[in-house]
PDB file of C-alpha atoms in Angstrom:
ATOM      1  CA  MET A   1      99.205  58.962  97.831  1.00 54.00           C
ATOM      2  CA  VAL A   2     101.336  58.049 100.823  1.00 49.00           C
ATOM      3  CA  ALA A   3     100.454  54.412 100.312  1.00 50.00           C
ATOM      4  CA  GLU A   4     101.371  54.521  96.627  1.00 55.00           C
ATOM      5  CA  ASN A   5     104.526  56.623  96.529  1.00 49.00           C
ATOM      6  CA  PRO A   6     106.754  55.122  99.232  1.00 49.00           C
ATOM      7  CA  GLY A   7     105.641  51.612  98.277  1.00 55.00           C
ATOM      8  CA  ARG A   8     106.754  51.718  94.670  1.00 58.00           C
ATOM      9  CA  PRO A   9     110.404  51.578  93.647  1.00 65.00           C
ATOM     10  CA  ASP A  10     111.520  55.128  93.000  1.00 71.00           C
ATOM     11  CA  PRO A  11     115.228  55.903  93.063  1.00 69.00           C
ATOM     12  CA  ALA A  12     114.384  59.602  92.575  1.00 77.00           C
ATOM     13  CA  LEU A  13     112.160  59.583  95.707  1.00 90.00           C
ATOM     14  CA  VAL A  14     109.481  61.879  94.262  1.00 93.00           C
ATOM     15  CA  HIS A  15     107.601  61.489  97.559  1.00 93.00           C
ATOM     16  CA  GLN A  16     110.056  63.975  99.124  1.00 96.00           C
ATOM     17  CA  HIS A  17     108.574  66.687  96.902  1.00 96.00           C
ATOM     18  CA  CYS A  18     105.133  65.831  98.314  1.00 97.00           C
ATOM     19  CA  VAL A  19     106.418  66.202 101.855  1.00 97.00           C
ATOM     20  CA  ASP A  20     107.964  69.591 101.104  1.00 98.00           C
ATOM     21  CA  ALA A  21     105.027  70.952  99.080  1.00 98.00           C
ATOM     22  CA  TYR A  22     102.512  69.866 101.711  1.00 97.00           C
ATOM     23  CA  ALA A  23     104.582  71.345 104.540  1.00 97.00           C
ATOM     24  CA  ALA A  24     105.056  74.621 102.642  1.00 97.00           C
ATOM     25  CA  GLN A  25     101.312  74.937 102.087  1.00 96.00           C
ATOM     26  CA  HIS A  26     100.407  74.207 105.691  1.00 95.00           C
ATOM     27  CA  VAL A  27     102.590  76.654 107.598  1.00 95.00           C
ATOM     28  CA  GLY A  28     100.675  78.269 110.431  1.00 92.00           C
ATOM     29  CA  GLU A  29     101.071  79.794 113.867  1.00 90.00           C
ATOM     30  CA  ARG A  30     101.897  76.445 115.456  1.00 92.00           C
ATOM     31  CA  THR A  31     104.387  75.373 112.781  1.00 92.00           C
ATOM     32  CA  LYS A  32     107.989  75.316 113.936  1.00 91.00           C
ATOM     33  CA  PRO A  33     110.169  77.663 111.864  1.00 90.00           C
ATOM     34  CA  ILE A  34     112.507  74.818 110.913  1.00 89.00           C
ATOM     35  CA  THR A  35     109.605  73.038 109.186  1.00 93.00           C
ATOM     36  CA  ALA A  36     108.993  75.937 106.799  1.00 94.00           C
ATOM     37  CA  VAL A  37     112.701  76.490 106.190  1.00 92.00           C
ATOM     38  CA  PHE A  38     113.369  72.847 105.331  1.00 93.00           C
ATOM     39  CA  ALA A  39     110.256  72.632 103.133  1.00 96.00           C
ATOM     40  CA  LEU A  40     111.225  75.744 101.195  1.00 96.00           C
ATOM     41  CA  ALA A  41     114.850  74.663 100.940  1.00 95.00           C
ATOM     42  CA  GLY A  42     113.652  71.366  99.468  1.00 96.00           C
ATOM     43  CA  LEU A  43     111.372  73.113  96.997  1.00 98.00           C
ATOM     44  CA  TYR A  44     114.139  75.530  96.014  1.00 97.00           C
ATOM     45  CA  LEU A  45     116.517  72.657  95.334  1.00 96.00           C
ATOM     46  CA  ALA A  46     113.896  70.715  93.375  1.00 97.00           C
ATOM     47  CA  VAL A  47     112.426  73.550  91.336  1.00 98.00           C
ATOM     48  CA  GLU A  48     115.371  75.868  90.750  1.00 96.00           C
ATOM     49  CA  ARG A  49     118.315  73.487  90.982  1.00 95.00           C
ATOM     50  CA  GLY A  50     116.709  70.358  89.495  1.00 96.00           C
ATOM     51  CA  PHE A  51     117.380  68.080  92.479  1.00 96.00           C
ATOM     52  CA  THR A  52     115.583  64.763  92.691  1.00 96.00           C
ATOM     53  CA  GLY A  53     113.687  63.957  95.857  1.00 96.00           C
ATOM     54  CA  ARG A  54     116.557  61.678  96.893  1.00 95.00           C
ATOM     55  CA  GLN A  55     119.047  64.544  96.464  1.00 95.00           C
ATOM     56  CA  VAL A  56     116.766  66.875  98.426  1.00 95.00           C
ATOM     57  CA  GLN A  57     116.523  64.327 101.223  1.00 95.00           C
ATOM     58  CA  LYS A  58     120.324  64.074 101.383  1.00 94.00           C
ATOM     59  CA  ALA A  59     120.583  67.872 101.396  1.00 92.00           C
ATOM     60  CA  HIS A  60     118.142  68.045 104.319  1.00 91.00           C
ATOM     61  CA  VAL A  61     120.304  65.572 106.243  1.00 92.00           C
ATOM     62  CA  GLU A  62     123.441  67.572 105.455  1.00 88.00           C
ATOM     63  CA  LEU A  63     121.796  70.837 106.462  1.00 84.00           C
ATOM     64  CA  ALA A  64     120.654  69.338 109.758  1.00 85.00           C
ATOM     65  CA  ARG A  65     124.137  67.911 110.376  1.00 84.00           C
ATOM     66  CA  ARG A  66     125.913  71.192 109.671  1.00 77.00           C
ATOM     67  CA  ALA A  67     123.427  73.449 111.399  1.00 73.00           C
ATOM     68  CA  GLY A  68     122.786  71.277 114.409  1.00 67.00           C
ATOM     69  CA  ARG A  69     121.298  73.381 117.146  1.00 66.00           C
ATOM     70  CA  ARG A  70     123.427  76.414 116.293  1.00 70.00           C
ATOM     71  CA  ILE A  71     120.907  78.100 114.029  1.00 72.00           C
ATOM     72  CA  ALA A  72     117.990  80.076 115.364  1.00 74.00           C
ATOM     73  CA  TRP A  73     115.457  79.496 112.601  1.00 78.00           C
ATOM     74  CA  SER A  74     113.430  82.618 111.873  1.00 84.00           C
ATOM     75  CA  ARG A  75     109.722  82.405 111.180  1.00 88.00           C
ATOM     76  CA  LEU A  76     108.593  82.544 107.568  1.00 90.00           C
ATOM     77  CA  ASP A  77     105.090  83.791 106.884  1.00 87.00           C
ATOM     78  CA  PRO A  78     103.042  82.300 104.047  1.00 87.00           C
ATOM     79  CA  ARG A  79     101.318  84.519 101.557  1.00 82.00           C
ATOM     80  CA  PRO A  80      97.575  84.966 101.830  1.00 78.00           C
ATOM     81  CA  GLY A  81      95.190  83.471  99.332  1.00 76.00           C
ATOM     82  CA  PRO A  82      94.494  80.092  97.757  1.00 90.00           C
ATOM     83  CA  TRP A  83      97.179  77.840  96.294  1.00 94.00           C
ATOM     84  CA  ALA A  84      97.243  77.142  92.553  1.00 94.00           C
ATOM     85  CA  LEU A  85      97.526  73.373  93.188  1.00 95.00           C
ATOM     86  CA  THR A  86      97.102  71.288  96.321  1.00 95.00           C
ATOM     87  CA  VAL A  87      97.413  67.690  97.405  1.00 96.00           C
ATOM     88  CA  LEU A  88      93.852  67.169  96.186  1.00 96.00           C
ATOM     89  CA  ASP A  89      94.885  68.017  92.620  1.00 96.00           C
ATOM     90  CA  VAL A  90      97.705  65.492  92.854  1.00 96.00           C
ATOM     91  CA  LEU A  91      95.370  62.789  94.123  1.00 94.00           C
ATOM     92  CA  GLN A  92      92.965  63.434  91.264  1.00 95.00           C
ATOM     93  CA  ALA A  93      95.741  63.097  88.672  1.00 94.00           C
ATOM     94  CA  GLY A  94      95.687  59.315  88.740  1.00 87.00           C
ATOM     95  CA  ALA A  95      98.587  56.981  89.338  1.00 89.00           C
ATOM     96  CA  GLY A  96     101.942  56.438  87.689  1.00 90.00           C
ATOM     97  CA  LYS A  97     103.487  59.045  85.388  1.00 92.00           C
ATOM     98  CA  ALA A  98     100.441  61.314  85.602  1.00 94.00           C
ATOM     99  CA  ARG A  99     100.827  61.497  89.367  1.00 94.00           C
ATOM    100  CA  THR A 100     104.576  62.068  89.148  1.00 94.00           C
ATOM    101  CA  LEU A 101     104.016  64.998  86.777  1.00 96.00           C
ATOM    102  CA  ALA A 102     101.288  66.372  89.056  1.00 97.00           C
ATOM    103  CA  ILE A 103     103.665  66.166  92.026  1.00 97.00           C
ATOM    104  CA  LYS A 104     106.306  68.126  90.131  1.00 96.00           C
ATOM    105  CA  ARG A 105     103.743  70.775  89.154  1.00 98.00           C
ATOM    106  CA  TRP A 106     102.538  70.918  92.765  1.00 98.00           C
ATOM    107  CA  ALA A 107     106.092  71.446  94.010  1.00 98.00           C
ATOM    108  CA  GLN A 108     106.559  74.205  91.421  1.00 98.00           C
ATOM    109  CA  THR A 109     103.381  76.045  92.410  1.00 98.00           C
ATOM    110  CA  ALA A 110     104.083  75.623  96.129  1.00 98.00           C
ATOM    111  CA  TRP A 111     107.512  77.205  95.589  1.00 98.00           C
ATOM    112  CA  GLU A 112     105.976  80.000  93.480  1.00 97.00           C
ATOM    113  CA  GLY A 113     103.522  80.704  96.299  1.00 96.00           C
ATOM    114  CA  TRP A 114     106.450  81.667  98.506  1.00 96.00           C
ATOM    115  CA  ALA A 115     107.989  84.128  96.008  1.00 96.00           C
ATOM    116  CA  HIS A 116     108.286  86.749  98.747  1.00 95.00           C
ATOM    117  CA  GLU A 117     110.782  84.453 100.569  1.00 94.00           C
ATOM    118  CA  HIS A 118     112.754  83.138  97.579  1.00 96.00           C
ATOM    119  CA  GLN A 119     115.798  85.362  97.953  1.00 95.00           C
ATOM    120  CA  ARG A 120     116.069  84.693 101.671  1.00 92.00           C
ATOM    121  CA  ILE A 121     116.005  80.920 101.067  1.00 92.00           C
ATOM    122  CA  ARG A 122     118.540  81.173  98.213  1.00 93.00           C
ATOM    123  CA  ASP A 123     120.893  83.297 100.335  1.00 89.00           C
ATOM    124  CA  ARG A 124     120.604  81.037 103.355  1.00 84.00           C
ATOM    125  CA  TRP A 125     121.160  77.916 101.297  1.00 81.00           C
ATOM    126  CA  ARG A 126     124.384  79.338  99.862  1.00 78.00           C
ATOM    127  CA  ARG A 127     125.555  80.306 103.337  1.00 76.00           C
ATOM    128  CA  TRP A 128     124.649  76.963 104.926  1.00 72.00           C
ATOM    129  CA  ILE A 129     125.658  74.421 102.331  1.00 66.00           C
ATOM    130  CA  LEU A 130     127.193  75.662  99.079  1.00 58.00           C
TER     131      LEU A 130
END
């Protein structure tokens, strides 16, 4: 997937949704809090606000610029249990439009898996950027 997505022309940069979904599904004890926050912020923007991957990437840059080292990122804990979709499901979807749709579904289900943190991410995003 990494070899296919960044290599093909994609002004929407759908690969960014892969990065965020994968990061959101692999948060653990050794994960830095900023990783989870940025992944969930990206998923929030993509799923709830309709941002393209390119727009999410720009928002990440803006958030990093504005926040700098001033923010103490709090730890976000993932929910227990299996994920509805994973990177494996995306890989099995085939290439082209089928894969793009699978990536969007994966991002959606990754965001849904963090429902217990949705309001905190929404509130923080408004405070940081909007």
